[in-house]
Amino acid sequence: MNSLSKISICKGRPREFDLETALAAALRVFWKNGYEAASMAELTAAMGITKPSLYAAFGNKEALFHKALDLYEREKLAYMTSAVEAPTARAVAERLLHGALQMQTSTCDPKGCLGVISTAACGVEAEPIKAEVMKRRASSEAAIVRRFEQAKADGEFPEGLEPAALVRYLFAIMQGMALQGGSGATCNELRQLAETSMAVWPTK
Amino acid sequence: MNSLSKISICKGRPREFDLETALAAALRVFWKNGYEAASMAELTAAMGITKPSLYAAFGNKEALFHKALDLYEREKLAYMTSAVEAPTARAVAERLLHGALQMQTSTCDPKGCLGVISTAACGVEAEPIKAEVMKRRASSEAAIVRRFEQAKADGEFPEGLEPAALVRYLFAIMQGMALQGGSGATCNELRQLAETSMAVWPTK
DNA sequence: TGCACTATATACCGTTCGGTATGAATAGCT
DNA sequence: AGCTATTCATACCGAACGGTATATAGTGCA
């Protein structure tokens, strides 16, 4: 009878662009300019679609940013979640700094960090964006803090070093690296920064 | 007779606002929102003057920002120039971190750092702003590098630590502190960050 | 074929942006 | 007083902003 087995789903005219490809293009624009400075005109130009298509497919500018942020976390911030699996706190820090360094020295991606850019400056209209990014960063930090508490229980840290403080310190370095990377620092300079950070990493 | 001792100078109608006060108000707006997100409407409202008065007194938005940046460096970044007078590299770092900490924990100033905010994200129109801020930061960094080279000659550093790399590392921490301060970190958290940084500072 | 549905392209919406023309108001100078 | 110079307040400029109405084009289904 009614054969709804076939995945017809869509009755109307099929869209002429690929959602993921367009989203990736949007991500690059947000990444390069930040949320507010990324105009709909530049976004649609980079995505190769018109404004009505964008709004039909992604909702509005803010919803588009959220989906781009999802893609960013999924593809570019994977090293953060995998870093906690390192055997020691020092190795965790090494993986994090190495991952951050690779992000900034990649030749095919924009410089800087989307998260850093989005929380640094914003007008009133971008406050919810900033809040969302801060929330996600907090959950990333929390995961590393838990890992470092384990490391402390394992006796990896000298006296008086709190895991939460050490994570904040480590994240500050990575944020500074992203900032310097976005401000034209060379690969060598950033590598020196990562190496210096590891050179002073506390040992028991 | 002709008493030109009095500072007459100007013939026309005297301006009804104080230049320095208005500039300080503008600085706070730029500091809070960044260059692009600070609209002329918000600036004039905070400064208590109208748009034509602003343009007559300061030129345009970009010139106003430059003058606000001058004020910022003069009043808020004085600790950077005085830090180099500290007796050791460690003391220099301590002063810098302490100064940065005080900036972020001040209750009467906006959070974050104007320099960090201005270099993090910007559209094409703010590129010259970003370039100017980067130039000024580079000169600040250069002064600290020179001081650390002296410290290295004095044998204050362990083997293999380059002054330039150490300065970049230190600035990354301060930039990260400014970012976290602008993202709602508490005073205690920022103090922990500064203390952790000093706790791991390299000793010979 | 004709209907229902969706994506497309163009042209437009109201608002806000940075920046100004204009005329009245207020001062010093002669 | 009268002239000149400068500031003030209002109202306005063209351009760009995020977002949409509308009409056309392309698909699956009956």
Tab-separated table of N, CA and C in Angstrom, chain A residues 86-198:
chain	number	residue	atom	x	y	z
A	86	ALA	N	46.213	10.993	28.323
A	86	ALA	CA	47.658	10.852	28.463
A	86	ALA	C	47.997	10.283	29.842
A	87	PRO	N	49.127	9.601	29.946
A	87	PRO	CA	49.432	8.847	31.177
A	87	PRO	C	49.747	9.725	32.380
A	88	THR	N	50.297	10.901	32.154
A	88	THR	CA	50.647	11.779	33.274
A	88	THR	C	50.134	13.186	33.011
A	89	ALA	N	50.090	13.993	34.072
A	89	ALA	CA	49.667	15.376	33.926
A	89	ALA	C	50.602	16.117	32.980
A	90	ARG	N	51.880	15.822	33.111
A	90	ARG	CA	52.842	16.459	32.219
A	90	ARG	C	52.557	16.108	30.763
A	91	ALA	N	52.222	14.856	30.531
A	91	ALA	CA	51.901	14.430	29.171
A	91	ALA	C	50.608	15.079	28.687
A	92	VAL	N	49.665	15.276	29.603
A	92	VAL	CA	48.426	15.974	29.244
A	92	VAL	C	48.754	17.392	28.787
A	93	ALA	N	49.580	18.068	29.582
A	93	ALA	CA	49.961	19.441	29.231
A	93	ALA	C	50.691	19.468	27.901
A	94	GLU	N	51.538	18.490	27.702
A	94	GLU	CA	52.303	18.425	26.460
A	94	GLU	C	51.378	18.268	25.266
A	95	ARG	N	50.389	17.395	25.408
A	95	ARG	CA	49.444	17.190	24.301
A	95	ARG	C	48.633	18.456	24.042
A	96	LEU	N	48.213	19.102	25.114
A	96	LEU	CA	47.409	20.313	24.943
A	96	LEU	C	48.214	21.396	24.246
A	97	LEU	N	49.425	21.620	24.713
A	97	LEU	CA	50.249	22.667	24.111
A	97	LEU	C	50.605	22.308	22.669
A	98	HIS	N	50.854	21.021	22.441
A	98	HIS	CA	51.181	20.601	21.084
A	98	HIS	C	49.978	20.793	20.169
A	99	GLY	N	48.796	20.444	20.673
A	99	GLY	CA	47.586	20.618	19.874
A	99	GLY	C	47.327	22.082	19.570
A	100	ALA	N	47.463	22.917	20.588
A	100	ALA	CA	47.261	24.350	20.386
A	100	ALA	C	48.280	24.897	19.391
A	101	LEU	N	49.518	24.411	19.506
A	101	LEU	CA	50.565	24.869	18.591
A	101	LEU	C	50.246	24.472	17.158
A	102	GLN	N	49.815	23.239	16.976
A	102	GLN	CA	49.480	22.799	15.622
A	102	GLN	C	48.338	23.610	15.031
A	103	MET	N	47.353	23.923	15.877
A	103	MET	CA	46.245	24.772	15.409
A	103	MET	C	46.773	26.090	14.859
A	104	GLN	N	47.694	26.696	15.592
A	104	GLN	CA	48.156	28.030	15.212
A	104	GLN	C	49.151	28.004	14.068
A	105	THR	N	49.770	26.863	13.849
A	105	THR	CA	50.781	26.800	12.800
A	105	THR	C	50.250	26.107	11.553
A	106	SER	N	48.981	25.713	11.591
A	106	SER	CA	48.381	25.148	10.387
A	106	SER	C	48.345	26.198	9.288
A	107	THR	N	48.649	25.765	8.091
A	107	THR	CA	48.712	26.725	6.986
A	107	THR	C	47.373	26.880	6.274
A	108	CYS	N	46.428	25.962	6.551
A	108	CYS	CA	45.180	26.009	5.799
A	108	CYS	C	44.024	26.578	6.601
A	109	ASP	N	44.200	26.791	7.886
A	109	ASP	CA	43.130	27.335	8.712
A	109	ASP	C	43.449	28.771	9.102
A	110	PRO	N	42.406	29.527	9.450
A	110	PRO	CA	42.657	30.881	9.961
A	110	PRO	C	43.480	30.830	11.244
A	111	LYS	N	44.158	31.919	11.541
A	111	LYS	CA	44.939	31.976	12.762
A	111	LYS	C	44.031	32.325	13.934
A	112	GLY	N	44.574	32.249	15.110
A	112	GLY	CA	43.783	32.552	16.288
A	112	GLY	C	42.864	31.398	16.646
A	113	CYS	N	42.058	31.599	17.668
A	113	CYS	CA	41.155	30.569	18.146
A	113	CYS	C	39.756	31.155	18.188
A	114	LEU	N	38.817	30.423	17.629
A	114	LEU	CA	37.448	30.926	17.566
A	114	LEU	C	36.904	31.246	18.951
A	115	GLY	N	37.243	30.397	19.915
A	115	GLY	CA	36.762	30.632	21.275
A	115	GLY	C	37.344	31.895	21.873
A	116	VAL	N	38.641	32.073	21.694
A	116	VAL	CA	39.299	33.267	22.237
A	116	VAL	C	38.731	34.523	21.581
A	117	ILE	N	38.606	34.479	20.254
A	117	ILE	CA	38.087	35.620	19.528
A	117	ILE	C	36.685	35.985	19.997
A	118	SER	N	35.881	34.960	20.266
A	118	SER	CA	34.477	35.203	20.566
A	118	SER	C	34.253	35.720	21.985
A	119	THR	N	35.207	35.469	22.869
A	119	THR	CA	35.022	35.926	24.247
A	119	THR	C	35.777	37.204	24.539
A	120	ALA	N	36.662	37.589	23.636
A	120	ALA	CA	37.513	38.744	23.924
A	120	ALA	C	36.706	40.029	23.957
A	121	ALA	N	36.085	40.347	22.862
A	121	ALA	CA	35.348	41.606	22.791
A	121	ALA	C	34.002	41.363	22.146
A	122	CYS	N	32.998	42.038	22.630
A	122	CYS	CA	31.705	41.951	21.981
A	122	CYS	C	30.796	43.053	22.476
A	123	GLY	N	29.925	43.486	21.596
A	123	GLY	CA	28.901	44.434	21.984
A	123	GLY	C	27.770	43.708	22.692
A	124	VAL	N	26.710	44.421	22.986
A	124	VAL	CA	25.613	43.825	23.729
A	124	VAL	C	24.931	42.727	22.931
A	125	GLU	N	24.904	42.870	21.611
A	125	GLU	CA	24.188	41.892	20.799
A	125	GLU	C	24.851	40.519	20.819
A	126	ALA	N	26.156	40.487	21.097
A	126	ALA	CA	26.880	39.223	21.055
A	126	ALA	C	27.061	38.613	22.439
A	127	GLU	N	26.443	39.177	23.445
A	127	GLU	CA	26.580	38.642	24.807
A	127	GLU	C	26.182	37.173	24.898
A	128	PRO	N	25.052	36.770	24.315
A	128	PRO	CA	24.703	35.347	24.403
A	128	PRO	C	25.730	34.451	23.734
A	129	ILE	N	26.335	34.935	22.636
A	129	ILE	CA	27.411	34.184	21.992
A	129	ILE	C	28.564	33.982	22.960
A	130	LYS	N	28.978	35.068	23.566
A	130	LYS	CA	30.088	35.010	24.523
A	130	LYS	C	29.772	34.041	25.657
A	131	ALA	N	28.548	34.115	26.167
A	131	ALA	CA	28.157	33.247	27.270
A	131	ALA	C	28.229	31.778	26.865
A	132	GLU	N	27.758	31.478	25.667
A	132	GLU	CA	27.764	30.094	25.204
A	132	GLU	C	29.198	29.568	25.084
A	133	VAL	N	30.078	30.392	24.493
A	133	VAL	CA	31.462	29.961	24.327
A	133	VAL	C	32.115	29.756	25.690
A	134	MET	N	31.821	30.662	26.627
A	134	MET	CA	32.397	30.519	27.963
A	134	MET	C	31.921	29.234	28.624
A	135	LYS	N	30.660	28.888	28.409
A	135	LYS	CA	30.103	27.670	29.004
A	135	LYS	C	30.846	26.449	28.482
A	136	ARG	N	31.056	26.433	27.162
A	136	ARG	CA	31.741	25.274	26.584
A	136	ARG	C	33.185	25.188	27.076
A	137	ARG	N	33.847	26.356	27.161
A	137	ARG	CA	35.226	26.345	27.636
A	137	ARG	C	35.285	25.840	29.072
A	138	ALA	N	34.296	26.243	29.871
A	138	ALA	CA	34.287	25.801	31.270
A	138	ALA	C	34.197	24.288	31.358
A	139	SER	N	33.402	23.675	30.490
A	139	SER	CA	33.274	22.221	30.549
A	139	SER	C	34.569	21.554	30.092
A	140	SER	N	35.262	22.161	29.125
A	140	SER	CA	36.567	21.630	28.726
A	140	SER	C	37.544	21.715	29.890
A	141	GLU	N	37.560	22.865	30.531
A	141	GLU	CA	38.467	23.041	31.670
A	141	GLU	C	38.168	22.030	32.761
A	142	ALA	N	36.884	21.821	33.021
A	142	ALA	CA	36.503	20.922	34.104
A	142	ALA	C	37.063	19.522	33.877
A	143	ALA	N	37.052	19.085	32.605
A	143	ALA	CA	37.565	17.758	32.300
A	143	ALA	C	39.053	17.670	32.626
A	144	ILE	N	39.802	18.713	32.300
A	144	ILE	CA	41.241	18.700	32.586
A	144	ILE	C	41.476	18.777	34.095
A	145	VAL	N	40.634	19.565	34.775
A	145	VAL	CA	40.793	19.661	36.232
A	145	VAL	C	40.624	18.286	36.866
A	146	ARG	N	39.591	17.571	36.423
A	146	ARG	CA	39.383	16.219	36.977
A	146	ARG	C	40.609	15.342	36.723
A	147	ARG	N	41.174	15.449	35.535
A	147	ARG	CA	42.359	14.643	35.210
A	147	ARG	C	43.535	15.017	36.107
A	148	PHE	N	43.675	16.320	36.381
A	148	PHE	CA	44.796	16.767	37.203
A	148	PHE	C	44.587	16.405	38.673
A	149	GLU	N	43.328	16.316	39.087
A	149	GLU	CA	43.082	15.873	40.467
A	149	GLU	C	43.511	14.427	40.628
A	150	GLN	N	43.264	13.655	39.597
A	150	GLN	CA	43.761	12.280	39.599
A	150	GLN	C	45.291	12.279	39.687
A	151	ALA	N	45.904	13.167	38.898
A	151	ALA	CA	47.367	13.244	38.892
A	151	ALA	C	47.888	13.652	40.262
A	152	LYS	N	47.171	14.552	40.903
A	152	LYS	CA	47.608	14.974	42.240
A	152	LYS	C	47.508	13.798	43.222
A	153	ALA	N	46.403	13.056	43.108
A	153	ALA	CA	46.251	11.880	43.966
A	153	ALA	C	47.368	10.878	43.698
A	154	ASP	N	47.841	10.853	42.463
A	154	ASP	CA	48.942	9.965	42.112
A	154	ASP	C	50.289	10.520	42.551
A	155	GLY	N	50.255	11.704	43.155
A	155	GLY	CA	51.499	12.288	43.660
A	155	GLY	C	52.374	12.891	42.586
A	156	GLU	N	51.757	13.384	41.508
A	156	GLU	CA	52.575	13.927	40.415
A	156	GLU	C	52.994	15.365	40.652
A	157	PHE	N	52.310	16.044	41.557
A	157	PHE	CA	52.575	17.478	41.725
A	157	PHE	C	53.348	17.747	43.005
A	158	PRO	N	54.162	18.793	42.986
A	158	PRO	CA	54.787	19.237	44.237
A	158	PRO	C	53.737	19.798	45.188
A	159	GLU	N	54.150	20.036	46.409
A	159	GLU	CA	53.249	20.586	47.428
A	159	GLU	C	52.670	21.928	46.988
A	160	GLY	N	51.430	22.144	47.342
A	160	GLY	CA	50.860	23.481	47.198
A	160	GLY	C	50.383	23.843	45.824
A	161	LEU	N	50.493	22.933	44.861
A	161	LEU	CA	49.975	23.235	43.528
A	161	LEU	C	48.576	22.652	43.391
A	162	GLU	N	47.603	23.539	43.253
A	162	GLU	CA	46.223	23.101	43.124
A	162	GLU	C	45.919	22.748	41.665
A	163	PRO	N	45.261	21.637	41.416
A	163	PRO	CA	44.904	21.267	40.034
A	163	PRO	C	44.143	22.360	39.310
A	164	ALA	N	43.144	22.953	39.954
A	164	ALA	CA	42.351	23.983	39.281
A	164	ALA	C	43.225	25.166	38.883
A	165	ALA	N	44.124	25.568	39.774
A	165	ALA	CA	45.000	26.701	39.480
A	165	ALA	C	45.943	26.359	38.335
A	166	LEU	N	46.431	25.138	38.327
A	166	LEU	CA	47.364	24.725	37.279
A	166	LEU	C	46.669	24.692	35.921
A	167	VAL	N	45.422	24.273	35.903
A	167	VAL	CA	44.657	24.249	34.655
A	167	VAL	C	44.431	25.672	34.160
A	168	ARG	N	44.078	26.554	35.096
A	168	ARG	CA	43.870	27.944	34.683
A	168	ARG	C	45.152	28.520	34.101
A	169	TYR	N	46.258	28.184	34.732
A	169	TYR	CA	47.556	28.630	34.249
A	169	TYR	C	47.836	28.079	32.856
A	170	LEU	N	47.569	26.799	32.677
A	170	LEU	CA	47.820	26.157	31.381
A	170	LEU	C	46.912	26.741	30.295
A	171	PHE	N	45.658	26.967	30.648
A	171	PHE	CA	44.735	27.550	29.675
A	171	PHE	C	45.120	28.989	29.343
A	172	ALA	N	45.632	29.692	30.325
A	172	ALA	CA	46.076	31.062	30.048
A	172	ALA	C	47.184	31.048	29.005
A	173	ILE	N	48.103	30.110	29.121
A	173	ILE	CA	49.182	30.012	28.141
A	173	ILE	C	48.626	29.709	26.754
A	174	MET	N	47.683	28.771	26.716
A	174	MET	CA	47.118	28.415	25.405
A	174	MET	C	46.332	29.583	24.818
A	175	GLN	N	45.618	30.301	25.668
A	175	GLN	CA	44.881	31.468	25.183
A	175	GLN	C	45.852	32.539	24.688
A	176	GLY	N	46.927	32.730	25.424
A	176	GLY	CA	47.933	33.683	24.979
A	176	GLY	C	48.552	33.251	23.660
A	177	MET	N	48.750	31.954	23.519
A	177	MET	CA	49.313	31.454	22.268
A	177	MET	C	48.365	31.736	21.110
A	178	ALA	N	47.069	31.506	21.334
A	178	ALA	CA	46.081	31.774	20.289
A	178	ALA	C	46.071	33.255	19.933
A	179	LEU	N	46.169	34.097	20.951
A	179	LEU	CA	46.178	35.534	20.708
A	179	LEU	C	47.386	35.940	19.891
A	180	GLN	N	48.561	35.447	20.295
A	180	GLN	CA	49.775	35.797	19.572
A	180	GLN	C	49.752	35.213	18.170
A	181	GLY	N	49.206	34.008	18.047
A	181	GLY	CA	49.083	33.424	16.721
A	181	GLY	C	48.190	34.258	15.816
A	182	GLY	N	47.119	34.795	16.400
A	182	GLY	CA	46.231	35.640	15.620
A	182	GLY	C	46.793	37.019	15.353
A	183	SER	N	47.880	37.353	16.049
A	183	SER	CA	48.487	38.674	15.880
A	183	SER	C	49.776	38.597	15.087
A	184	GLY	N	49.956	37.547	14.338
A	184	GLY	CA	51.071	37.510	13.415
A	184	GLY	C	52.363	36.924	13.944
A	185	ALA	N	52.303	36.236	15.090
A	185	ALA	CA	53.516	35.584	15.568
A	185	ALA	C	53.902	34.466	14.606
A	186	THR	N	55.197	34.238	14.466
A	186	THR	CA	55.650	33.195	13.545
A	186	THR	C	55.555	31.823	14.197
A	187	CYS	N	55.659	30.791	13.374
A	187	CYS	CA	55.625	29.429	13.881
A	187	CYS	C	56.744	29.193	14.883
A	188	ASN	N	57.916	29.684	14.564
A	188	ASN	CA	59.042	29.501	15.464
A	188	ASN	C	58.787	30.141	16.814
A	189	GLU	N	58.236	31.343	16.795
A	189	GLU	CA	57.961	32.034	18.054
A	189	GLU	C	56.956	31.260	18.895
A	190	LEU	N	55.931	30.744	18.228
A	190	LEU	CA	54.919	29.996	18.973
A	190	LEU	C	55.491	28.681	19.497
A	191	ARG	N	56.356	28.053	18.703
A	191	ARG	CA	56.960	26.817	19.174
A	191	ARG	C	57.849	27.098	20.384
A	192	GLN	N	58.588	28.196	20.313
A	192	GLN	CA	59.391	28.596	21.478
A	192	GLN	C	58.508	28.777	22.709
A	193	LEU	N	57.344	29.380	22.487
A	193	LEU	CA	56.429	29.597	23.601
A	193	LEU	C	55.989	28.274	24.218
A	194	ALA	N	55.607	27.317	23.369
A	194	ALA	CA	55.186	26.015	23.873
A	194	ALA	C	56.338	25.310	24.584
A	195	GLU	N	57.528	25.402	23.987
A	195	GLU	CA	58.674	24.709	24.587
A	195	GLU	C	59.068	25.326	25.919
A	196	THR	N	59.003	26.641	25.982
A	196	THR	CA	59.307	27.304	27.253
A	196	THR	C	58.314	26.882	28.328
A	197	SER	N	57.044	26.784	27.922
A	197	SER	CA	56.017	26.376	28.879
A	197	SER	C	56.313	24.982	29.429
A	198	MET	N	56.731	24.096	28.549
A	198	MET	CA	57.047	22.748	29.009
A	198	MET	C	58.332	22.736	29.820
